[in-house]
Coordinates of C-alpha atoms and ligand atoms in Angstrom, one line a residue:
M1 CA 131.7 101.1 84.9
S2 CA 130.5 101.6 81.4
D3 CA 129.2 104.9 80.1
D4 CA 125.7 103.9 78.9
S5 CA 125.2 107.3 77.2
A6 CA 128.1 106.6 74.8
Q7 CA 126.4 103.5 73.5
Q8 CA 123.8 103.0 70.8
P9 CA 120.4 102.0 72.1
G10 CA 120.8 98.5 70.6
E11 CA 124.0 98.1 72.6
R12 CA 122.4 99.1 75.8
I13 CA 119.6 96.5 75.6
A14 CA 120.2 93.7 78.1
S15 CA 118.5 90.6 76.6
H16 CA 119.7 88.2 79.3
I17 CA 117.8 89.8 82.2
A18 CA 114.1 90.6 82.3
H19 CA 113.3 94.3 81.9
N20 CA 110.1 96.0 83.2
A21 CA 109.1 97.7 79.9
R22 CA 109.4 94.4 78.0
V23 CA 107.6 92.2 80.6
W24 CA 104.8 94.9 80.9
N25 CA 104.5 94.6 77.1
Y26 CA 104.2 90.8 77.5
W27 CA 101.5 91.1 80.1
L28 CA 99.6 93.5 77.8
G29 CA 99.7 90.9 75.0
G30 CA 102.4 92.7 72.9
K31 CA 105.2 91.2 70.9
D32 CA 108.2 93.3 71.9
H33 CA 110.0 91.1 74.5
Y34 CA 112.6 88.3 74.8
E35 CA 112.3 84.8 76.1
V36 CA 113.7 85.8 79.5
D37 CA 110.9 88.4 79.8
E38 CA 108.3 85.7 79.0
Q39 CA 109.9 83.3 81.6
V40 CA 109.9 85.9 84.4
G41 CA 106.5 87.2 83.3
D42 CA 105.0 83.7 83.5
M43 CA 106.6 83.1 86.9
V44 CA 105.1 86.3 88.3
T45 CA 101.7 85.4 86.8
S46 CA 101.9 81.9 88.5
M47 CA 102.5 83.6 91.9
Y48 CA 100.2 86.6 91.3
P49 CA 97.5 85.6 88.7
S50 CA 95.9 89.0 88.5
I51 CA 99.1 90.8 87.2
G52 CA 97.8 90.8 83.6
E53 CA 94.5 92.4 84.8
V54 CA 96.6 95.0 86.6
A55 CA 98.5 95.9 83.4
R56 CA 95.3 96.1 81.4
A57 CA 93.4 98.1 84.1
D58 CA 96.4 100.5 84.3
R59 CA 96.2 101.2 80.5
A60 CA 92.4 101.5 80.6
F61 CA 92.9 104.1 83.4
L62 CA 95.4 106.0 81.2
G63 CA 92.7 106.2 78.5
R64 CA 90.0 107.5 80.9
A65 CA 92.4 109.9 82.7
V66 CA 93.8 111.4 79.5
S67 CA 90.2 111.7 78.1
F68 CA 89.2 113.6 81.2
L69 CA 92.2 115.9 81.0
A70 CA 92.0 116.7 77.3
G71 CA 88.2 117.0 77.5
E72 CA 86.7 118.3 80.7
A73 CA 89.9 119.8 82.1
G74 CA 91.0 121.4 78.8
I75 CA 94.7 120.3 79.1
R76 CA 96.7 120.5 75.9
Q77 CA 100.2 119.4 77.2
F78 CA 101.2 116.0 78.5
L79 CA 104.5 114.9 80.0
D80 CA 104.3 111.1 80.1
I81 CA 107.2 109.8 82.3
G82 CA 107.8 106.0 82.2
T83 CA 106.0 105.7 78.9
G84 CA 106.5 102.0 78.3
L85 CA 106.6 100.3 74.9
P86 CA 104.0 101.6 72.3
T87 CA 100.7 99.8 72.5
V88 CA 97.1 100.7 71.5
D89 CA 95.8 104.0 72.7
N90 CA 99.1 105.7 73.6
T91 CA 98.7 109.1 75.4
H92 CA 99.0 111.2 72.2
E93 CA 96.4 109.1 70.4
V94 CA 93.9 109.4 73.2
A95 CA 94.6 113.2 73.7
Q96 CA 94.7 114.1 70.0
R97 CA 91.5 112.3 69.3
I98 CA 89.9 114.9 71.6
A99 CA 92.2 117.8 71.1
P100 CA 94.2 117.6 67.8
D101 CA 96.5 120.4 69.0
A102 CA 97.6 118.5 72.1
R103 CA 101.4 118.3 72.6
I104 CA 102.9 115.2 74.2
V105 CA 106.5 114.5 75.5
Y106 CA 107.2 110.9 76.3
V107 CA 110.1 110.0 78.7
D108 CA 111.6 106.6 79.4
N109 CA 115.1 105.3 80.2
D110 CA 114.8 101.8 78.7
P111 CA 116.8 101.5 75.5
I112 CA 114.2 99.2 74.0
V113 CA 111.5 101.9 74.4
L114 CA 113.9 104.3 72.6
T115 CA 114.2 101.9 69.7
H116 CA 110.4 101.8 69.3
A117 CA 109.9 105.5 69.9
R118 CA 109.0 106.2 66.3
A119 CA 105.6 104.6 66.9
L120 CA 105.0 107.3 69.6
L121 CA 105.9 110.2 67.3
T122 CA 102.9 110.0 64.9
S123 CA 101.4 113.4 65.8
T124 CA 98.5 115.2 64.2
A125 CA 99.7 118.2 62.1
E126 CA 98.2 120.6 64.6
G127 CA 99.9 119.0 67.7
A128 CA 103.3 117.6 68.5
T129 CA 105.0 114.6 70.0
D130 CA 108.5 114.1 71.2
Y131 CA 110.5 111.4 73.0
V132 CA 113.2 112.0 75.6
D133 CA 115.6 109.3 76.7
A134 CA 116.0 110.3 80.3
D135 CA 115.8 109.0 83.9
A136 CA 113.0 109.8 86.3
H137 CA 115.6 110.4 89.0
D138 CA 116.6 113.6 87.1
P139 CA 113.5 115.7 86.8
A140 CA 115.5 118.9 86.1
A141 CA 116.9 117.3 82.9
I142 CA 113.4 116.0 81.9
V143 CA 111.9 119.5 82.3
R144 CA 114.8 121.2 80.5
T145 CA 114.6 118.8 77.5
A146 CA 110.8 118.7 77.4
S147 CA 110.6 122.5 77.2
D148 CA 111.7 122.2 73.6
T149 CA 108.2 120.9 72.9
L150 CA 106.1 122.0 75.9
D151 CA 105.5 125.5 77.2
F152 CA 106.0 125.3 81.0
D153 CA 104.2 128.6 81.4
R154 CA 100.9 126.8 80.4
P155 CA 99.3 123.9 82.3
V156 CA 100.9 120.5 81.8
A157 CA 99.6 117.0 82.9
I158 CA 102.5 115.2 84.5
M159 CA 101.8 111.5 84.0
L160 CA 103.6 109.1 86.3
L161 CA 101.9 105.7 85.6
G162 CA 103.6 102.7 87.1
I163 CA 106.9 104.4 87.5
L164 CA 107.3 105.9 91.1
N165 CA 107.3 102.2 92.2
F166 CA 110.8 102.0 90.7
V167 CA 112.0 104.9 92.9
L168 CA 112.5 102.8 96.0
D169 CA 113.1 105.6 98.5
T170 CA 109.8 107.3 99.3
Q171 CA 111.5 110.6 100.2
E172 CA 113.3 110.7 96.9
A173 CA 110.1 109.8 95.0
T174 CA 108.3 112.6 96.8
G175 CA 111.1 115.0 95.9
I176 CA 110.8 114.0 92.2
V177 CA 107.1 114.8 92.2
R178 CA 107.7 118.1 94.0
R179 CA 110.3 119.2 91.5
L180 CA 108.0 118.4 88.6
V181 CA 105.1 120.1 90.2
D182 CA 107.2 123.2 90.9
A183 CA 108.1 123.4 87.2
V184 CA 104.4 123.7 86.1
P185 CA 101.8 126.5 86.6
S186 CA 98.5 126.5 88.5
G187 CA 95.9 124.5 86.6
S188 CA 98.4 121.7 85.9
Y189 CA 97.7 118.1 86.8
V190 CA 99.5 115.0 88.2
V191 CA 98.3 111.5 87.1
L192 CA 99.6 108.6 89.1
T193 CA 99.2 104.8 89.2
H194 CA 101.1 102.8 91.8
P195 CA 101.0 99.2 93.0
T196 CA 99.9 98.6 96.6
L197 CA 99.4 95.6 99.0
E198 CA 96.4 97.4 100.5
L199 CA 93.9 96.4 97.8
G200 CA 94.6 92.6 97.9
G201 CA 96.1 90.7 95.1
E202 CA 97.0 87.3 96.4
G203 CA 100.7 86.6 95.9
N204 CA 101.5 90.2 95.1
E205 CA 104.2 90.5 97.8
A206 CA 105.9 87.2 97.0
A207 CA 105.8 88.1 93.2
M208 CA 107.5 91.4 93.9
K209 CA 110.2 89.7 95.9
F210 CA 110.7 87.2 93.0
W211 CA 110.9 90.2 90.6
N212 CA 113.5 91.9 92.7
E213 CA 115.7 88.8 92.7
N214 CA 115.3 88.1 89.0
A215 CA 114.5 91.2 87.0
T216 CA 115.2 94.9 86.7
P217 CA 114.6 97.6 87.9
P218 CA 113.6 96.6 91.4
I219 CA 110.1 97.6 92.5
T220 CA 108.2 98.5 95.7
A221 CA 104.6 98.7 96.7
R222 CA 103.2 101.7 98.7
T223 CA 100.3 102.4 101.0
G224 CA 97.5 104.8 100.2
A225 CA 99.0 107.2 102.7
E226 CA 102.4 107.2 101.0
V227 CA 100.8 107.7 97.6
R228 CA 98.7 110.6 98.9
G229 CA 101.9 112.1 100.4
F230 CA 103.2 112.5 96.8
L231 CA 100.2 114.8 96.2
D232 CA 100.5 117.1 99.2
G233 CA 99.2 120.6 98.4
L234 CA 97.3 119.4 95.3
E235 CA 93.5 119.0 94.9
I236 CA 92.6 115.4 94.4
V237 CA 90.0 115.0 91.6
E238 CA 86.9 112.8 92.2
P239 CA 86.6 109.8 92.9
G240 CA 90.0 110.2 94.7
L241 CA 92.7 107.6 95.3
V242 CA 91.1 104.3 94.3
S243 CA 91.9 101.1 92.5
C244 CA 92.8 102.3 89.0
A245 CA 90.1 99.9 87.7
R246 CA 87.5 101.9 89.6
W247 CA 88.5 105.5 88.6
R248 CA 85.6 106.9 86.6
S249 CA 84.9 103.4 85.2
E250 CA 81.1 103.3 85.2
G251 CA 79.0 100.7 83.5
A252 CA 80.5 98.2 81.0
E253 CA 84.0 99.6 81.4
E254 CA 84.2 98.6 85.0
G255 CA 86.9 95.9 85.4
P256 CA 88.0 93.7 88.3
L257 CA 89.3 95.5 91.4
V258 CA 93.1 95.5 91.0
A259 CA 95.8 96.2 93.5
Q260 CA 97.1 99.3 91.7
F261 CA 96.1 102.8 92.9
G262 CA 95.0 105.4 90.3
V263 CA 94.6 109.1 91.1
V264 CA 94.4 112.5 89.3
A265 CA 95.2 115.7 91.2
R266 CA 95.2 119.4 90.2
K267 CA 97.7 122.1 91.1
P268 CA 95.7 124.9 92.7
Ligands
SAM301 C1 105.1 99.5 84.4 S1 105.7 100.3 83.0 C2 104.4 101.5 82.8 C3 104.3 102.0 81.3 C4 103.1 102.9 81.1 N1 103.3 104.2 81.9 C5 101.8 102.3 81.6 O1 101.2 102.7 82.6 O2 101.3 101.4 80.9 C6 107.0 101.3 83.6 C7 107.9 102.1 82.6 O3 108.8 102.9 83.4 C8 110.1 102.9 82.8 N2 111.0 103.2 83.9 C9 111.4 102.5 85.0 N3 112.3 103.2 85.7 C10 112.5 104.4 85.1 C11 113.4 105.5 85.3 N4 114.1 105.5 86.4 N5 113.3 106.5 84.5 C12 112.6 106.5 83.3 N6 111.7 105.4 83.0 C13 111.7 104.4 83.9 C14 110.2 101.5 82.4 O4 111.2 101.4 81.4 C15 108.8 101.2 81.8 O5 108.7 101.5 80.5

């Protein structure tokens, strides 16, 4: 078995198999992907035509949730786990437009995201941004490294957008959320998006099966009850667990109903 940590990020990039961060970038209309990512991305779209809308709705949810947190909720620290490749309106850009002193730590384990991390590190002078190359399966390491930039005695918004779906075991995923929530004080928040088969999305299940046979990392959908289970003991913010396209998306912003839950919850 090779020791990934001893390699340079460029050497860890597997360009022969589709990777989630790069295919997600393709669906969002970005340019940071390989031919294999386009091929798998197109196959998934042919089976599940609304996947592009899911990706766009998820990013739009990120914008509304971070605006709520930096604005109404007064949060100044963000731990964005499963960041993805830089795109428009990354977490620090949305947060620092509202609160220039906001501090953001990005975490991802995909080497291609690491190679693009510079674009995520353009902080305001008053705030701070950092990037941590780490695996969501190791929340203790994430908290330890993130504490170089974030003060874990003050509220933190833990962002888990489109990532717990890559932790296939629900008990393990619940344990990860618990350990992260245990590391932050009262007044902190958890922000989640997660794919589901409960909100429709024709071809969603077949497309996930295709993904798991042809791309990496493998993915799973979850029910609303399973996603709510991640948030046991937390206060779910209005409007609750809904399609991420419907979370505080009044008026012109309201997009199509997508099969991806979005939810924000507060640690009491
Ligand atoms: C679907 S993308 C979501 C990106 C962004 N959060 C968003 O909502 O647009 C999932 C991201 O999670 C990352 N990821 C997947 N498994 C991971 C793990 N075990 N640890 C850290 N990051 C992971 C992928 O590399 C990818 O960038």
